[in-house]
Amino acid sequence: AERMSITESEEYMTKAERAELQGLLKVRDNFEEQYDPKTFTKEHLEFKAMHNDAFIQLSKYCEDARKQSEPVKVFFLDGPDGGTASALIQKGGFDPDQCFVANRHESSCDSLRISGGGLLPDENVVLATASEALTISEPIFVDGLSGSSAVGECDANIAPLTGEDGAFSRVDFAAYYFDGCGGFVPHIVGMLSAALLRRNSDDVASGPIAVGYSLLGGNKDVVGKELAISRALTIIAQRRGMRMVHVLDDPSRYEISPDIQKIGGSNDGTFTTWLLLQPED
């Protein structure tokens, strides 16, 4: 799970959520990399491959819609095997310079970097959580944004952890894939906020932005969690003068396989979905 600022969290979490967050933060610095692709089942690998394909197609959709002279940049979470990086570069035809990764484990960062035998430029891999890598130094106040299931009950102050810009806070990304982020909704909302709310002034995007995220831990409360995240992302989209689209309601529109599933992996323990922020006409 990703780390948010305590100030942001404390204001809208329930007592149980607050206790869970404190526990996660307490063990964070001692946590060792648990990602081991050698333990994945065939079903899990197929599920991940299908969603890597969705990431590729949505990134290209955003690139085509933006009509920029430069290729778009994408941000994602990846393990030491570089599975998503490999899919983007080898299957999707992306240049490594387009790909940016945050990982909170030094050994994984080393494996992902060219200097350690990986595929990505050293400067494109940062030792940090997604929120730390993406957050700007100026706090952002957003009306009606909450990380709990009761989105809209209060406002959120999106504040950085260190008072400094994250390594990728000024990079304009067209697509994000937050894979393997646990099942704690406030953490995921914190990542989305860090990624998509970059400044206090109106921030109208020049083109669409794709967002994918995963929830781990099986089907428990997954409907409520998806609803809470969708509501939060709707508020973020409105703040940027955009609207949110559920991509998997019509995957063929974006050249994504109609066979794609939201729930899959080992014992159907992973939920993954894709959303698109589109500028209002």
XYZ file of C-alpha atoms in Angstrom:
281
model
C 0.000 0.000 0.000
C 1.108 3.572 -0.650
C 1.845 6.181 1.991
C -0.047 9.474 2.311
C 0.525 12.460 4.616
C -0.715 11.992 8.165
C -2.339 15.430 8.044
C -4.385 14.428 5.021
C -5.414 11.106 6.488
C -6.275 11.968 10.057
C -8.998 14.432 9.119
C -11.329 12.007 7.388
C -10.436 8.461 8.471
C -12.461 6.404 10.848
C -10.733 5.218 14.024
C -10.207 1.758 12.509
C -8.770 3.160 9.273
C -6.459 5.465 11.236
C -5.160 2.540 13.290
C -4.549 0.506 10.137
C -2.658 3.360 8.497
C -0.473 3.876 11.559
C 0.369 0.186 11.560
C 1.290 0.219 7.894
C 3.501 3.270 8.302
C 5.204 1.777 11.365
C 6.451 -1.262 9.460
C 7.104 0.460 6.127
C 10.797 1.112 6.577
C 11.444 -2.482 7.620
C 9.375 -4.053 4.851
C 11.204 -6.276 2.409
C 10.244 -6.816 -1.216
C 7.494 -9.444 -1.353
C 6.958 -9.362 -5.117
C 8.103 -12.666 -6.590
C 6.846 -13.400 -10.130
C 8.158 -16.963 -9.856
C 5.304 -17.694 -7.439
C 2.571 -16.394 -9.789
C 0.115 -18.897 -11.211
C -0.545 -19.139 -14.932
C -3.926 -17.453 -14.347
C -2.265 -14.562 -12.520
C 0.323 -14.021 -15.245
C -2.398 -14.036 -17.916
C -4.453 -11.541 -15.916
C -1.468 -9.199 -15.502
C -0.578 -9.519 -19.199
C -4.096 -8.556 -20.232
C -4.010 -5.437 -18.077
C -0.517 -4.519 -19.302
C -2.039 -4.668 -22.792
C -4.810 -2.333 -21.617
C -2.164 0.069 -20.287
C -0.415 0.031 -23.668
C -3.605 0.667 -25.631
C -4.841 3.454 -23.369
C -1.435 5.152 -23.393
C -1.480 5.113 -27.188
C -5.075 6.366 -27.219
C -4.039 9.323 -25.060
C -1.005 9.978 -27.256
C -3.122 10.016 -30.420
C -5.716 12.299 -28.834
C -3.134 14.767 -27.549
C -1.454 15.217 -30.950
C 1.834 16.232 -29.344
C 5.139 16.459 -31.139
C 6.822 14.459 -28.359
C 5.835 10.940 -27.249
C 3.772 10.810 -24.087
C 5.233 9.766 -20.745
C 3.706 7.101 -18.515
C 4.057 6.308 -14.811
C 3.590 2.908 -13.218
C 4.513 0.680 -10.311
C 6.663 -2.307 -11.217
C 8.408 -5.198 -9.512
C 12.041 -6.294 -9.792
C 11.300 -8.392 -12.882
C 10.199 -5.265 -14.781
C 7.112 -7.020 -16.110
C 5.173 -3.892 -17.031
C 8.279 -2.108 -18.341
C 9.020 -5.107 -20.558
C 5.460 -5.137 -21.898
C 5.554 -1.428 -22.734
C 8.962 -1.510 -24.400
C 9.051 -4.917 -26.066
C 5.387 -5.362 -26.942
C 4.099 -1.800 -27.010
C 7.077 -0.253 -28.770
C 7.616 2.427 -26.116
C 10.999 4.055 -25.719
C 12.488 3.483 -22.248
C 12.705 7.268 -21.824
C 8.880 7.371 -21.819
C 8.612 5.068 -18.808
C 8.836 6.209 -15.170
C 8.660 3.967 -12.088
C 8.580 4.385 -8.327
C 9.435 1.501 -6.017
C 10.044 1.660 -2.270
C 12.610 -1.159 -2.300
C 16.200 -0.316 -3.178
C 16.964 -3.780 -4.541
C 13.998 -3.569 -6.915
C 15.055 -0.121 -8.115
C 18.525 -1.489 -8.846
C 17.006 -4.351 -10.881
C 14.834 -1.989 -12.921
C 17.632 0.432 -13.839
C 19.911 0.004 -16.845
C 22.920 0.189 -14.528
C 21.590 -2.902 -12.726
C 20.677 -4.834 -15.861
C 17.127 -3.469 -16.219
C 15.400 -1.713 -19.099
C 14.863 1.792 -17.739
C 17.131 4.843 -17.560
C 18.521 5.193 -14.044
C 16.923 8.619 -13.579
C 13.485 7.230 -14.494
C 13.410 4.892 -11.486
C 13.047 6.483 -8.061
C 13.248 4.943 -4.588
C 9.906 6.188 -3.245
C 6.220 5.446 -3.024
C 4.012 6.738 -5.827
C 2.668 9.532 -3.620
C 6.168 10.624 -2.653
C 7.377 10.580 -6.261
C 4.438 12.550 -7.657
C 3.451 15.081 -4.978
C 4.377 18.748 -5.427
C 5.590 20.817 -2.481
C 2.587 23.146 -2.317
C -0.403 21.738 -0.379
C -3.611 21.518 -2.432
C -7.052 22.033 -0.911
C -9.851 20.192 -2.686
C -13.516 20.664 -1.831
C -15.364 17.427 -1.157
C -12.477 14.996 -1.635
C -12.244 12.206 0.907
C -10.392 8.904 0.944
C -12.988 6.941 2.868
C -16.134 5.284 1.604
C -18.046 8.410 2.529
C -16.580 10.547 -0.218
C -17.822 14.104 -0.085
C -18.340 14.277 3.675
C -15.354 16.543 4.131
C -12.537 18.301 2.335
C -8.970 17.091 1.908
C -5.688 18.947 2.190
C -3.310 17.142 -0.183
C 0.036 17.789 1.468
C 3.507 16.446 0.674
C 5.402 14.263 3.131
C 8.677 16.189 3.102
C 7.843 19.735 2.003
C 9.774 19.097 -1.202
C 8.745 18.270 -4.749
C 8.702 14.577 -5.613
C 11.140 13.347 -8.250
C 8.429 13.195 -10.935
C 6.091 15.901 -9.628
C 6.667 18.184 -12.635
C 6.455 15.479 -15.329
C 3.343 15.574 -17.517
C 2.098 11.974 -17.616
C -0.619 10.807 -19.999
C -1.222 7.477 -18.250
C -0.776 5.928 -14.815
C -0.916 2.300 -13.676
C -1.038 1.791 -9.918
C -0.677 -1.977 -9.796
C -0.332 -3.960 -6.577
C -1.354 -1.180 -4.214
C -3.245 -3.190 -1.602
C -6.859 -2.689 -0.688
C -6.767 0.406 1.524
C -8.900 3.052 -0.204
C -7.348 6.184 1.393
C -3.914 5.160 0.104
C -5.208 4.781 -3.439
C -7.040 8.116 -3.268
C -3.795 9.644 -1.991
C -1.918 8.315 -5.022
C -4.573 9.595 -7.428
C -4.521 12.997 -5.757
C -0.733 13.219 -5.902
C -0.761 12.222 -9.572
C -3.627 14.330 -10.822
C -3.766 17.432 -8.625
C -0.508 19.229 -9.254
C -1.269 22.867 -8.387
C -3.853 25.076 -6.690
C -4.822 26.993 -9.800
C -7.187 25.454 -12.335
C -5.279 22.702 -14.076
C -7.057 21.900 -17.327
C -5.442 19.048 -19.205
C -4.575 19.323 -22.884
C -5.827 15.799 -23.516
C -7.119 12.611 -21.905
C -5.401 10.873 -18.990
C -5.654 7.126 -18.397
C -5.638 5.692 -14.883
C -5.504 2.044 -13.855
C -5.349 0.651 -10.340
C -5.492 -2.698 -8.583
C -7.056 -3.807 -5.314
C -5.569 -6.876 -3.675
C -7.062 -9.221 -1.121
C -9.975 -10.874 -2.899
C -13.550 -9.767 -3.390
C -14.215 -8.471 0.121
C -15.940 -5.072 -0.090
C -14.568 -4.596 -3.603
C -17.803 -2.996 -4.885
C -17.798 -0.407 -2.117
C -14.093 0.266 -2.557
C -14.437 0.746 -6.315
C -17.354 3.111 -5.748
C -15.401 5.174 -3.221
C -12.397 5.477 -5.550
C -14.621 6.334 -8.522
C -16.342 9.071 -6.535
C -13.001 10.514 -5.476
C -11.673 10.406 -9.030
C -14.852 12.094 -10.276
C -14.159 14.994 -7.893
C -10.539 15.144 -9.053
C -11.671 15.150 -12.693
C -14.148 17.978 -12.038
C -11.397 19.952 -10.331
C -9.434 19.709 -13.583
C -12.368 20.513 -15.853
C -12.667 16.907 -16.981
C -15.100 14.004 -16.811
C -14.452 10.395 -15.870
C -15.160 7.436 -18.160
C -15.211 3.764 -17.129
C -13.052 2.227 -19.860
C -14.066 -1.394 -19.295
C -17.732 -0.592 -19.932
C -16.728 -0.471 -23.614
C -13.164 -1.843 -23.951
C -13.314 -2.328 -27.737
C -13.630 1.442 -28.164
C -10.024 1.689 -26.955
C -8.799 -1.424 -28.819
C -8.732 -3.430 -25.597
C -9.770 -7.069 -25.736
C -13.474 -7.541 -24.907
C -12.402 -10.605 -22.902
C -10.653 -8.487 -20.281
C -11.842 -9.117 -16.720
C -11.755 -6.867 -13.668
C -11.258 -9.749 -11.241
C -8.674 -12.459 -11.749
C -5.224 -13.655 -10.805
C -4.514 -16.340 -8.235
C -7.795 -17.442 -6.635
C -9.473 -14.372 -8.148
C -7.627 -12.289 -5.581
C -6.929 -9.186 -7.684
C -9.317 -6.492 -8.891
C -8.016 -4.188 -11.649
C -9.898 -1.522 -13.555
C -9.239 1.370 -15.937
C -10.605 4.889 -16.031
C -10.145 7.744 -18.451
C -10.268 11.444 -17.657
C -11.530 13.292 -20.703
C -11.501 17.095 -21.114
C -14.999 18.531 -21.103
C -16.122 19.556 -24.585
